Short mmCIF file of C-alpha atoms in Angstrom, two decimals:
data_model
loop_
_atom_site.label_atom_id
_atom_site.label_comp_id
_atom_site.label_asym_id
_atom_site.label_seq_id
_atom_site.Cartn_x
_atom_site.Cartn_y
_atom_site.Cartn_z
CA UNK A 1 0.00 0.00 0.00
CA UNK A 2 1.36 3.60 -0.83
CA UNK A 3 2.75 5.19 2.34
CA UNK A 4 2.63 9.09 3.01
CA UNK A 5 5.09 10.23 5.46
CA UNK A 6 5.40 14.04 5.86
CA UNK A 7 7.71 15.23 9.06
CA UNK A 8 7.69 18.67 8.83
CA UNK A 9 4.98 21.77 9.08
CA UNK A 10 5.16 24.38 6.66
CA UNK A 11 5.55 27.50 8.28
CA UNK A 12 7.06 31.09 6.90
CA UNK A 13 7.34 29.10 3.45
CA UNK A 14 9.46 26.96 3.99
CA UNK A 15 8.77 23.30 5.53
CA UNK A 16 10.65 23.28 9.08
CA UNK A 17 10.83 20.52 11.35
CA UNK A 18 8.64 20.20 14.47
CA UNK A 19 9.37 21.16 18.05
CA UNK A 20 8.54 17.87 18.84
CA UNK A 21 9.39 14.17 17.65
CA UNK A 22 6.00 13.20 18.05
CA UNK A 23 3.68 11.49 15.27
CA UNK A 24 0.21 10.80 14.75
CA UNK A 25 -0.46 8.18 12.30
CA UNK A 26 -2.92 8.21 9.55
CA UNK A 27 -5.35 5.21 8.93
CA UNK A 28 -6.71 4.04 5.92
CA UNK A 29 -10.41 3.60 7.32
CA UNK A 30 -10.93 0.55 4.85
CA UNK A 31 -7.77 -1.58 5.11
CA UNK A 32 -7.27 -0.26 8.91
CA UNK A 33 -3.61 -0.07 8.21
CA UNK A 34 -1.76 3.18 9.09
CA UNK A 35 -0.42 4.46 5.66
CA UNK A 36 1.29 7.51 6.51
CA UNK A 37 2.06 9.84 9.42
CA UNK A 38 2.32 13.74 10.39
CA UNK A 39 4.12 15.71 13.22
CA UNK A 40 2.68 15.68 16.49
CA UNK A 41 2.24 19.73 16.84
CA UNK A 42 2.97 21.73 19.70
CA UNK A 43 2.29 24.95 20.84
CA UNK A 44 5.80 25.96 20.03
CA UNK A 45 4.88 25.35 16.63
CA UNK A 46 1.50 27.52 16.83
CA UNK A 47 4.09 30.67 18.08
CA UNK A 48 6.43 29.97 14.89
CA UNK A 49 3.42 30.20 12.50
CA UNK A 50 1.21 33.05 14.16
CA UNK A 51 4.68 35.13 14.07
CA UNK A 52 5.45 34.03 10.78
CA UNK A 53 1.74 35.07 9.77
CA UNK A 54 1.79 38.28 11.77
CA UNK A 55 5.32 39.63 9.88
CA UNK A 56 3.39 38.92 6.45
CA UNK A 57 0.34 40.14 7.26
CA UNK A 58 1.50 43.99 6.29
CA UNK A 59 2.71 42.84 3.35
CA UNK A 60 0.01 39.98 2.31
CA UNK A 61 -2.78 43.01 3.21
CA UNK A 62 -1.63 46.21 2.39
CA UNK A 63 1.35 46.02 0.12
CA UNK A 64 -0.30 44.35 -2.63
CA UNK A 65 -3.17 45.46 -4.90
CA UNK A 66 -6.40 43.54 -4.83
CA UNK A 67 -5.45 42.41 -9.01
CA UNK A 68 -1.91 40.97 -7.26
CA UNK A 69 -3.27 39.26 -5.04
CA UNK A 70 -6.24 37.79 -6.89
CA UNK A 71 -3.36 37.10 -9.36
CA UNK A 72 -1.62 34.85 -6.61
CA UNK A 73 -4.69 33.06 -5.61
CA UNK A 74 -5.09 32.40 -9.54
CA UNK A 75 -1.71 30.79 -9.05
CA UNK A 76 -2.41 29.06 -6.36
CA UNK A 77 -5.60 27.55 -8.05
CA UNK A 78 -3.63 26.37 -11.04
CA UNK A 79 -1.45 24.62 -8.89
CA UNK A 80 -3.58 23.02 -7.02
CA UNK A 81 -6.02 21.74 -10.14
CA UNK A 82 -2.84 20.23 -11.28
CA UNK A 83 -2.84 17.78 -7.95
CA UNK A 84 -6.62 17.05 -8.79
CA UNK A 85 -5.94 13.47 -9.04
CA UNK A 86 -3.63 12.82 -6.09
CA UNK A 87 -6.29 14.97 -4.34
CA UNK A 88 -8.70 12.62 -5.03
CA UNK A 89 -6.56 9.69 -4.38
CA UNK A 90 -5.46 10.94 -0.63
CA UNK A 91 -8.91 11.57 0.20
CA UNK A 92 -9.76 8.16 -1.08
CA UNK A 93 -6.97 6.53 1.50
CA UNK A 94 -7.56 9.17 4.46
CA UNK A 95 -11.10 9.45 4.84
CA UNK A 96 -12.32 6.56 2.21
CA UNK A 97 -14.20 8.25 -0.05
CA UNK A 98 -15.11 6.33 -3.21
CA UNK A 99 -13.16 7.64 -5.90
CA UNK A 100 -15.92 8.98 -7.89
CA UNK A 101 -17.19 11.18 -5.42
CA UNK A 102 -13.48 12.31 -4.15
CA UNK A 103 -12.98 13.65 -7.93
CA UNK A 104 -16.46 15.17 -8.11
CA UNK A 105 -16.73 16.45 -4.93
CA UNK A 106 -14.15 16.20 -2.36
CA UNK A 107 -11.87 17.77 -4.76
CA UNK A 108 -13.74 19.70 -7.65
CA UNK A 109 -15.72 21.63 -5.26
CA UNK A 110 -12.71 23.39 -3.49
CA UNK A 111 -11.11 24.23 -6.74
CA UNK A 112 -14.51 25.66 -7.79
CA UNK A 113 -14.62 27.66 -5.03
CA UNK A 114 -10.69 29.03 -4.82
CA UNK A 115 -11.59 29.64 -8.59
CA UNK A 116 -14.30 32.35 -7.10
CA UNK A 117 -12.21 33.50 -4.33
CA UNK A 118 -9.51 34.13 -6.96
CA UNK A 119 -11.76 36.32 -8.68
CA UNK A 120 -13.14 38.26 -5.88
CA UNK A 121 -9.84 39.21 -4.65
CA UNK A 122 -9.27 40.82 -7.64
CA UNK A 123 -11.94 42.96 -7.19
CA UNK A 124 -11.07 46.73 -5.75
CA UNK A 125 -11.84 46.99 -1.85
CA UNK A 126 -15.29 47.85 -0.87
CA UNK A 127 -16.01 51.24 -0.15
CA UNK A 128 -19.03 53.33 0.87
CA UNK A 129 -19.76 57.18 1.69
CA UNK A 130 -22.07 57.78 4.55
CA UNK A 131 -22.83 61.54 4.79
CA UNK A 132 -19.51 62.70 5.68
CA UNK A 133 -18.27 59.50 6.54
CA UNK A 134 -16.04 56.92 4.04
CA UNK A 135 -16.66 53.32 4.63
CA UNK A 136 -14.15 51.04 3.90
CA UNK A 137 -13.94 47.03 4.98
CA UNK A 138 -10.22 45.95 5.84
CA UNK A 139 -8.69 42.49 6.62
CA UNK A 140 -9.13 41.39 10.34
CA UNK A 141 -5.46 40.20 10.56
CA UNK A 142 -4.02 36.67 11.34
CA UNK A 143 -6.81 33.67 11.11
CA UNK A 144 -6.52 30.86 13.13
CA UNK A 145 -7.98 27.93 10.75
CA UNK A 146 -9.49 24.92 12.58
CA UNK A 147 -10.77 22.58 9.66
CA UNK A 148 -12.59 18.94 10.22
CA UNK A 149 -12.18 15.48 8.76
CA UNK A 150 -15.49 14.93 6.26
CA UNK A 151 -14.27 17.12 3.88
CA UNK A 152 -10.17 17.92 4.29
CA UNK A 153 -10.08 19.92 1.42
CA UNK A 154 -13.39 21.94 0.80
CA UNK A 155 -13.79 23.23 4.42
CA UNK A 156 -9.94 24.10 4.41
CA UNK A 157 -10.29 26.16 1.35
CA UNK A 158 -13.47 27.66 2.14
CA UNK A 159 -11.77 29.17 5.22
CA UNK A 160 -8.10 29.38 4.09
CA UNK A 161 -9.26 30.82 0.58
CA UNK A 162 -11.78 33.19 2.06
CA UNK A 163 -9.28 34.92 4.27
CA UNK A 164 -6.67 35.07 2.04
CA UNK A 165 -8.75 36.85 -0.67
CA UNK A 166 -10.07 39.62 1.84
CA UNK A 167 -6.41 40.49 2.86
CA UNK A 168 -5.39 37.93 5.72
CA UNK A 169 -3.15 36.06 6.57
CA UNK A 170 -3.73 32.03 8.04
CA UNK A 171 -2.53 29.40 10.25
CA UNK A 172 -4.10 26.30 9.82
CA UNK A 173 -4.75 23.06 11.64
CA UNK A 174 -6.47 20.23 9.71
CA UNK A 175 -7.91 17.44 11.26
CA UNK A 176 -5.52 14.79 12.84
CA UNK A 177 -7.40 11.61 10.52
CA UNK A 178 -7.27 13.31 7.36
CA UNK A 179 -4.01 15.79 7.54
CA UNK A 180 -2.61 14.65 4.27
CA UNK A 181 -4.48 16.53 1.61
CA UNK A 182 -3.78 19.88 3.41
CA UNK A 183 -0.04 18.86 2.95
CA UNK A 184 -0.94 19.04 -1.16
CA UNK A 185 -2.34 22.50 -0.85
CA UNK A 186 1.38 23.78 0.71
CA UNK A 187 2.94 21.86 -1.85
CA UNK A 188 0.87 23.74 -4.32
CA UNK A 189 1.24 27.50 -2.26
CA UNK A 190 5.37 26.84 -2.62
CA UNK A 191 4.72 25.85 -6.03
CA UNK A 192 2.46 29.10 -6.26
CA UNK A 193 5.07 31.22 -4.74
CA UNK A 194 2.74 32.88 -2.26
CA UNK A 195 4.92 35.59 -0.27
CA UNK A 196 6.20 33.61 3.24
CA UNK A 197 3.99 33.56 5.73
CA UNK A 198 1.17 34.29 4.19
CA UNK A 199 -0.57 30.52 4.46
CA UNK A 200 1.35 28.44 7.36
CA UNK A 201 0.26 24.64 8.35
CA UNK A 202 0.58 23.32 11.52
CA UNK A 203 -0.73 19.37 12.21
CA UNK A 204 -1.41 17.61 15.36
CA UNK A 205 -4.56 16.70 17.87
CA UNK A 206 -6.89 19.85 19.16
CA UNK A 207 -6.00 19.74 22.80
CA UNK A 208 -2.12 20.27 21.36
CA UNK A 209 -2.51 22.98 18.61
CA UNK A 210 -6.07 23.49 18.30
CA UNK A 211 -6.63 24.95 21.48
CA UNK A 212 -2.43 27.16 21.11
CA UNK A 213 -4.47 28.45 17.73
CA UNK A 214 -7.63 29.16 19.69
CA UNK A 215 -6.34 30.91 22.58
CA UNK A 216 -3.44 32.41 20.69
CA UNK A 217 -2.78 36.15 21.64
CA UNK A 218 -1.35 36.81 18.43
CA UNK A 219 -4.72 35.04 16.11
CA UNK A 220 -7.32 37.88 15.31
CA UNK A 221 -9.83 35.50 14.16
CA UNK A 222 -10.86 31.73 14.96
CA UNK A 223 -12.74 29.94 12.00
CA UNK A 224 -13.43 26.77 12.98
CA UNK A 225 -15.88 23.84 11.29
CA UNK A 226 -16.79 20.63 13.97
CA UNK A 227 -18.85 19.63 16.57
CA UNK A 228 -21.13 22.51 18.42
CA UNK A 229 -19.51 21.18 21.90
CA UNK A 230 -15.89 21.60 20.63
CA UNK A 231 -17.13 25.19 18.86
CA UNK A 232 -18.28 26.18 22.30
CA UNK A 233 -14.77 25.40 24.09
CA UNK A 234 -12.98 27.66 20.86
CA UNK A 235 -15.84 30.42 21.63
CA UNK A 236 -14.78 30.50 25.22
CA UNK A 237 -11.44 30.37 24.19
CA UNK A 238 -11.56 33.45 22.34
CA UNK A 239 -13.64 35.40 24.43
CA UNK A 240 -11.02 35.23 26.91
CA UNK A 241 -9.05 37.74 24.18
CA UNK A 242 -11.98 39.42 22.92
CA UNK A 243 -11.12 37.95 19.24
CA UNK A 244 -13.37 36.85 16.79
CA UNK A 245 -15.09 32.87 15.98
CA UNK A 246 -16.48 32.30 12.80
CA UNK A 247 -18.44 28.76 13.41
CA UNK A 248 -19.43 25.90 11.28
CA UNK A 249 -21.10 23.62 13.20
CA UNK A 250 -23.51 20.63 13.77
CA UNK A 251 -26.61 20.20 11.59
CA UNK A 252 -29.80 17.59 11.72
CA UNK A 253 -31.77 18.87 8.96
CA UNK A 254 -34.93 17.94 7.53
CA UNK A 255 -36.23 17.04 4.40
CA UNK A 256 -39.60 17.80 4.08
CA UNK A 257 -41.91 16.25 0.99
CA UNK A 258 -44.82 17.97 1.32
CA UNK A 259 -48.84 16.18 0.13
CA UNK A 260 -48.30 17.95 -3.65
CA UNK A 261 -44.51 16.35 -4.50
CA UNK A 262 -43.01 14.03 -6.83
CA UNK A 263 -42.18 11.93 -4.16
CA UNK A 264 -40.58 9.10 -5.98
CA UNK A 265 -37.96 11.74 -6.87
CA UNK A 266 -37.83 13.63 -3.45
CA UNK A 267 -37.54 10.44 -1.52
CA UNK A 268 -34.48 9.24 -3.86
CA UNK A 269 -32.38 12.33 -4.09
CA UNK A 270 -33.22 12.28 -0.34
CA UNK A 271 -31.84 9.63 0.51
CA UNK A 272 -28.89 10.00 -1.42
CA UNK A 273 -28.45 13.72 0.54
CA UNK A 274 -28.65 11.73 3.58
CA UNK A 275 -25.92 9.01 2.91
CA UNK A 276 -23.05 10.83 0.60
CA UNK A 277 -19.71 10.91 2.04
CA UNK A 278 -20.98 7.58 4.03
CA UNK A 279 -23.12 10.33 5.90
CA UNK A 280 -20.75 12.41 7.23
CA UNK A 281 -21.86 15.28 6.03
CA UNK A 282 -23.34 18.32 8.49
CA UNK A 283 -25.98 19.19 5.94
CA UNK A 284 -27.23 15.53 6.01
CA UNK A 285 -31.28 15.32 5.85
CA UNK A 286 -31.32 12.92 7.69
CA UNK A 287 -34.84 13.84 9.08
CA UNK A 288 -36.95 12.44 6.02
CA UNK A 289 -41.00 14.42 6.78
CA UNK A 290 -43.36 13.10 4.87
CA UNK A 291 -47.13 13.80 4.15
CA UNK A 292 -49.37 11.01 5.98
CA UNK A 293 -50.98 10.74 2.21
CA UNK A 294 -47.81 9.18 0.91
CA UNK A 295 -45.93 7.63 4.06
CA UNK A 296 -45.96 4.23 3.33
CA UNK A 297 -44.57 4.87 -0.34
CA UNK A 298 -41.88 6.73 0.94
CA UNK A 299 -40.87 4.42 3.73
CA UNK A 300 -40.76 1.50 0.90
CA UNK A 301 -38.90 3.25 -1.30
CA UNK A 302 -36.49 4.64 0.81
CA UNK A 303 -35.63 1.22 2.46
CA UNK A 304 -35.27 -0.19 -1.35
CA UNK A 305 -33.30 2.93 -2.19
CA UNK A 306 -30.79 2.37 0.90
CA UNK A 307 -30.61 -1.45 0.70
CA UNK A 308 -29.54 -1.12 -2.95
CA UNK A 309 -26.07 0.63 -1.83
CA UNK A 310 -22.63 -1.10 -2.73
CA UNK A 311 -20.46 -1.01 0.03
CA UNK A 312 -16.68 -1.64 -0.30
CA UNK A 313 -13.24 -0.60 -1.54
CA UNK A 314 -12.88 3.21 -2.23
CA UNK A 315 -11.13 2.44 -5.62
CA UNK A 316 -13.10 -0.25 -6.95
CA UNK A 317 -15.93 1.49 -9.15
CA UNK A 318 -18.88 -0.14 -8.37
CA UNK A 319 -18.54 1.22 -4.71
CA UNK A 320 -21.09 3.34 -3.37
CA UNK A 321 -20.45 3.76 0.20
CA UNK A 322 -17.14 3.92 1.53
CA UNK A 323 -15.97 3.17 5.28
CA UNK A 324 -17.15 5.24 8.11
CA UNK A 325 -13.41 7.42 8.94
CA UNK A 326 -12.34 6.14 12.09
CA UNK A 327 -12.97 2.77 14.69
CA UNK A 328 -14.46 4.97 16.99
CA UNK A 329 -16.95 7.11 14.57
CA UNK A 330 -18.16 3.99 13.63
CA UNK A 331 -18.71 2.31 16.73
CA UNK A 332 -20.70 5.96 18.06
CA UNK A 333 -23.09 5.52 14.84
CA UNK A 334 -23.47 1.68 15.88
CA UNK A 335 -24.30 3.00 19.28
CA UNK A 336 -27.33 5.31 17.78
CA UNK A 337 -28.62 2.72 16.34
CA UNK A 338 -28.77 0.22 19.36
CA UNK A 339 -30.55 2.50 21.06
CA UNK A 340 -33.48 3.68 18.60
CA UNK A 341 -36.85 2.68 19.64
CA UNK A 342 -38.15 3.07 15.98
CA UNK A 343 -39.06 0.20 13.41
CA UNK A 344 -36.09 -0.38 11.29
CA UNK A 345 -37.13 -0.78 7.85
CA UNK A 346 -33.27 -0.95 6.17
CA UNK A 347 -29.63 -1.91 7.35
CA UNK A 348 -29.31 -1.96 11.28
CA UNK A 349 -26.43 -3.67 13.06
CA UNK A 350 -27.29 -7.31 11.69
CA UNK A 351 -26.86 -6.40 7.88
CA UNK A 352 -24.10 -7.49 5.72
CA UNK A 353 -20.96 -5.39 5.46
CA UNK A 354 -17.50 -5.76 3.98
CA UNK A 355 -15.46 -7.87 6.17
CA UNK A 356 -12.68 -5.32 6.34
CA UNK A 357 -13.18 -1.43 7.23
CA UNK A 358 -15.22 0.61 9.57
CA UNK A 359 -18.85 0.36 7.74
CA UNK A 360 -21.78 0.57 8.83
CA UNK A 361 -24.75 -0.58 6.68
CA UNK A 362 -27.18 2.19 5.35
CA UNK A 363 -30.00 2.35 7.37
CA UNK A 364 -32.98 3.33 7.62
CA UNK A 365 -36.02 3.74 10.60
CA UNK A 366 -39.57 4.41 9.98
CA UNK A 367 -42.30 5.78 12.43
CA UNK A 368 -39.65 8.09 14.26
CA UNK A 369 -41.03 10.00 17.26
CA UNK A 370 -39.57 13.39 16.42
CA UNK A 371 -38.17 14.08 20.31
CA UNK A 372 -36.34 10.49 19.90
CA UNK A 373 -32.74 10.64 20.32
CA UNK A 374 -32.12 9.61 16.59
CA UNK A 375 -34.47 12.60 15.41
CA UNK A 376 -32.89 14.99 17.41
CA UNK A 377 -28.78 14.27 17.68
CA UNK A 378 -26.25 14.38 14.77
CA UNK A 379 -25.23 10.91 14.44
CA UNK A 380 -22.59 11.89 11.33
CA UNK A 381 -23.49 8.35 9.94
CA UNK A 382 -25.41 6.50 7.25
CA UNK A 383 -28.85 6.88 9.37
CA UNK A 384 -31.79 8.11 8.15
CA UNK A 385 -35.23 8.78 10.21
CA UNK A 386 -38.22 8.89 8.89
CA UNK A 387 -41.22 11.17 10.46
CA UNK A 388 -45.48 11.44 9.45
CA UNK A 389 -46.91 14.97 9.14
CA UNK A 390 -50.71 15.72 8.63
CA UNK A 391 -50.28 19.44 7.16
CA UNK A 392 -47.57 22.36 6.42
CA UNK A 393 -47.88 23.63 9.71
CA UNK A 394 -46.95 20.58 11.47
CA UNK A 395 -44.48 20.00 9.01
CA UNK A 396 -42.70 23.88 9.89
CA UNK A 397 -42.94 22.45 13.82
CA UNK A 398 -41.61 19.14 13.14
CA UNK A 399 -38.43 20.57 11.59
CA UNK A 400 -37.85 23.71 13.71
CA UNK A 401 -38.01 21.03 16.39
CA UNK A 402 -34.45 21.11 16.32
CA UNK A 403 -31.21 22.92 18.32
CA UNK A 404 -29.76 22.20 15.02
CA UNK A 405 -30.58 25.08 11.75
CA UNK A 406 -27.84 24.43 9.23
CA UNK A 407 -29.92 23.25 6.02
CA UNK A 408 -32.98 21.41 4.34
CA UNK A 409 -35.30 20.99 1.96
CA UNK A 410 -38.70 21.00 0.75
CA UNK A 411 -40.45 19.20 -1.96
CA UNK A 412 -44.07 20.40 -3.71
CA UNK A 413 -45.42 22.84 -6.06
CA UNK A 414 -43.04 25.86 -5.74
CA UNK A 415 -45.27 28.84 -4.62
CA UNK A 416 -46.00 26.13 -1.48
CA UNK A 417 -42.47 25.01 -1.10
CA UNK A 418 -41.04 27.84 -1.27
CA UNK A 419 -43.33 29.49 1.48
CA UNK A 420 -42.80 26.26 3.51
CA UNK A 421 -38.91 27.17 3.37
CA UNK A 422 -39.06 30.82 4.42
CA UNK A 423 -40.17 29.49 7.65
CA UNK A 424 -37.55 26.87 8.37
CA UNK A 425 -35.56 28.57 10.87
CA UNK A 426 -32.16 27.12 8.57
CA UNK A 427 -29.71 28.64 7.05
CA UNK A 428 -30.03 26.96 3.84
CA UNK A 429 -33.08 25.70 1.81
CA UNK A 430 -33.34 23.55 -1.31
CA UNK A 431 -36.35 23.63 -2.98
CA UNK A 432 -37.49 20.55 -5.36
CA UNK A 433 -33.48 19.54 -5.46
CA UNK A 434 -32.11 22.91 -5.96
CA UNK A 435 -28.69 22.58 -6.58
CA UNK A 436 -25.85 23.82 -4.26
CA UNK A 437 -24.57 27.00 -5.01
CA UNK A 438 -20.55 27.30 -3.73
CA UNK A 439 -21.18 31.06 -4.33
CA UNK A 440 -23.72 31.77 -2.12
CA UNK A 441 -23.75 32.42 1.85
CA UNK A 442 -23.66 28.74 3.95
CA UNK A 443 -24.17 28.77 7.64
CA UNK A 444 -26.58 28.17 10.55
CA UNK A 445 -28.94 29.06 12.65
CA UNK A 446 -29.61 28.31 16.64
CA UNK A 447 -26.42 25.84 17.52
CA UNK A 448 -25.27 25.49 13.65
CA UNK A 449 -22.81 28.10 14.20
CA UNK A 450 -21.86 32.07 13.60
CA UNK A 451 -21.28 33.91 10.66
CA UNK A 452 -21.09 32.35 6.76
CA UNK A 453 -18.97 31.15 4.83
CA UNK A 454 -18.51 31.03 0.32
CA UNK A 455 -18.92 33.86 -2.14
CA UNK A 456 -18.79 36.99 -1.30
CA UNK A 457 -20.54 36.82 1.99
CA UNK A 458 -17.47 34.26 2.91
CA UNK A 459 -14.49 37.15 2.05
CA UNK A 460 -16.49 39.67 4.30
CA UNK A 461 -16.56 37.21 7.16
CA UNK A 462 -12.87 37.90 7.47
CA UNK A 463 -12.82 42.15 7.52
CA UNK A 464 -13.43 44.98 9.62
CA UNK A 465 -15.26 47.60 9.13
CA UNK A 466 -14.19 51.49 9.65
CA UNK A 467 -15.36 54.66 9.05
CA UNK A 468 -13.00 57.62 8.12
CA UNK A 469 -14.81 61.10 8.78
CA UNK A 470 -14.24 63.82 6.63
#
C-alpha cells in the first residue's frame, strides 16, 4: 500500500521541522492499516506560525493590490487543479471516499470555489460614503484555521481561501485523521510562490494545537468547522481575548416532501443527501418528513433505495459507500442505532458489510417519534429517520423542532415550497433539489454556528469595518 510520510509543518514558506518528535499516524479507514504519518504539533509550533503570519500580514494586506493578489490566488488555483488526481486519491486513503465522489466532490468543489475567491480578490476593496463618513472594509489580521475530517479539502479552502482573498493572513490546523491533503495544498502555495507567511500549516490533535491556535494572543480571528460542543470550548477560548469565531457547526436537517410532491424523486435524491460521504456530512437530511398521504410509499422506497447501496473498496468502481473514517466514529453511529426505539425498515447492526473497514450498513427507521434521540442528535453516519406529518404547519414544527438550523429541503409545487422554506428557521433551503450553489452564503442558525462562509458573503466574514470622517 502507498505510504505518506510528511515530518515537517510548513511554516514562513518553507517546511521546518517540528518542536517535537511526536507522530500521529494516519489510517486508511478501509484496510485499517496506518499508511502515513504527520508531526505531532505543539504549541511551540503555533508561536512559529502566528509570528510568521503576523510579519506577512503587512505585506500579504496592504502592500499588494487587490489584481496581485487575486493574481496569486489564480496561481495558487492552477497549482492546485494540477494535484486534482492525487487529491482525489489521498482523500480516497484518508477518509475513504469512493473515488468517484473524491474527484467530483471532495476535490472539484474546493477548486470551484478558490476559482471564485480568486476572482473576488481581484476585485477593488469595498467602499461606501455615509454623509460625511467613508466606509471602507479591511482584513481582520491573522486567522486561526481549525478545519474537520469529512471534507479535508473543501472546508480548508473555504476558510483558508476566504481569508486570504479579503487580505489575511492564516494558520491552519487540519484534522488529525485526514491531515494529508492539506499537505498538497502547501505543496501547491510553494509551487504558487505565495509571499512567506502568508498561508502556514501546523498538524497535530486539538488539545495540542487546536486549542495554542484558539487561545493564541497573536490570532485575530478563529474559524473553525466541527462539533457545536468543541465550537463552544474555541468560543470560550476566544472570548477570553476578545477575538473573533467564525463557526461551522452541527446540523440535523430535515427534508420535508410535502402532500403535492413528486415523491418518488424527493424520496431518492433524499436519501442520497442523507448518505453521501458515508453520511458524514453536516448538511445531512437525515430527518426524512413526509405527508401522511404518501408515508408508506416513501418508507418502501427509501428502504429499497438504501438497501440497494454497494459497500466496499474506495477504488473499486462499483462502490457506493465507503468506510465510516475512524474505529471509533463507527462504533458511536453503531451505538445510535442500538438504542433507537423506531421500526427499522433498512440496514441496522445485523446487515451485511465488507469484512474489512469501519462500515456501517445504510439504514434506515420508519415511524420516528420526532423528540427520539435519533431525530434529534447528529449521528454523522449513514442513518436516516423517517417522520409522518398531517399538514404544512406541522411539518414547519416538526423541523424547527431542532437545536440544530444548518440546512434542508422541501419538496411540492413551488409557490408552497417555497413558502414552507421561508419558515424553516435554517440557514439553507433547497427547494425541489435545488442545486448547491458554492457562491452563495452557507451557515446556521440556533447551535449550527456564527457567521457564513462562500462567495462573497465568505471574504467579508474575514474584515473589519471602519469609518473615516471627513
Amino acid at each position: 500500500m502507498t505510504s505518506v510520510f510528511r515530518d515537517e509543518h510548513w511554516i514562513g514558506g518553507a517546511y521546518v521541522p517540528s518542536a517535537s518528535t511526536e507522530r500521529i499516524g494516519v489510517e486508511n479507514p478501509y484496510t485499517e492499516e496506518v499508511f502515513g504519518h504527520v508531526p505531532a504539533g505543539t504549541a511551540e509550533d503555533v508561536d512559529l506560525a502566528v509570528s510568521a503570519a503576523r510579519a506577512a500580514f503587512d505585506g500579504w494586506a496592504f502592500g499588494l493590490t487587490p489584481a496581485e493578489r487575486g493574481a496569486a490566488l489564480g496561481r495558487l488555483h492552477r497549482a492546485l487543479t494540477a494535484r486534482a488526481d492525487e487529491i482525489a486519491r489521498i482523500v480516497g486513503l484518508e477518509l475513504g471516499t469512493p473515488l468517484k465522489i473524491a474527484k467530483a466532490v471532495q476535490t472539484g468543489l474546493p477548486l470551484t470555489v478558490l476559482a471564485g475567491y480568486a476572482e473576488l480578490a481581484a476585485q477593488p476593496a469595498q467602499e461606501e460614503t455615509i454623509g460625511n463618513s467613508l466606509v471602507v472594509h479591511e482584513p481582520i489580521g491573522v486567522v486561526g484555521a481549525i478545519t474537520p475530517w469529512n471534507y479535508p479539502l473543501h472546508q480548508v479552502v473555504a476558510k483558508v481561501g476566504a481569508a486570504l482573498a479579503a487580505g489575511c493572513t492564516v494558520v491552519l490546523k487540519p484534522s488529525e485523521l485526514t491531515p494529508l491533503t492539506a499537505y498538497l495544498l502547501a505543496d501547491a502555495v510553494a509551487e504558487a510562490d505565495l509571499p512567506p507567511g502568508v498561508f502556514n500549516l501546523v498538524t497535530g490533535t486539538g488539545p495540542a494545537v487546536g486549542s495554542a491556535i484558539a487561545g493564541h494572543p497573536g490570532i485575530d480571528m478563529v474559524s473553525f468547522t466541527g462539533s457545536t460542543r468543541t465550537g463552544a470550548a474555541i468560543s470560550h477560548a476566544a472570548a477570553d481575548r476578545i477575538a473573533k469565531v467564525s463557526l461551522e457547526l452541527g446540523g440535523k436537517s430535515a427534508n420535508v416532501i410535502l402532500e403535492d410532491a413528486d415523491v418518488v424523486r424527493a424520496v431518492k435524491v433524499g436519501v442520497g443527501n442523507a448518505f453521501l460521504n458515508s453520511g458524514q456530512t453536516c448538511t445531512a437530511w437525515t430527518r426524512m418528513l413526509v405527508h401522511r398521504s404518501h408515508y408508506d410509499e416513501a418508507v418502501e422506497l427509501a428502504a429499497k433505495t438504501a438497501a440497494g447501496y454497494t459497500l466496499g473498496d474506495p477504488f473499486d468502481a462499483a462502490t457506493r459507500l465507503g468506510p465510516l473514517a475512524s474505529a471509533g466514529q463507527k462504533e458511536r453511529v453503531r451505538g445510535f442505532i442500538e438504542r433507537a426505539t423506531a421500526r427499522l425498515v433498512a440496514g441496522g447492526l445485523d446487515a451485511p458489510v465488507p469484512g474489512q473497514g469501519h462500515f456501517v450498513a445504510p439504514t434506515v427507521f420508519a415511524d420516528v417519534d420526532p423528540d427520539s434521540e435519533i431525530a434529534q442528535e447528529e449521528i454523522f453516519g449513514p442513518v436516516l429517520s423517517i417522520i409522518a406529518f398531517g399538514d404544512d404547519d406541522e411539518a414547519v414544527a416538526i423541523a424547527n423542532n431542532s437545536k440544530y438550523g444548518l440546512a434542508g429541503a422541501v419538496w411540492g409545487s413551488e409557490a408552497r415550497a417555497v413558502a414552507v422554506a421561508r419558515r424553516l428557521r435554517t440557514g439553507a433551503v433547497d427547494v425541489n433539489g435545488g442545486s448547491f450553489n458554492p457562491f452563495a452564503p452557507f451557515g446556521g442558525y440556533k447551535q449550527s454556528g456564527i457567521g457564513r462562509e462562500l462567495g462573497a458573503y465568505g471574504l467579508t466574514e474575514f474584515q473589519q469595518v471602519k469609518a473615516i470622517q471627513r
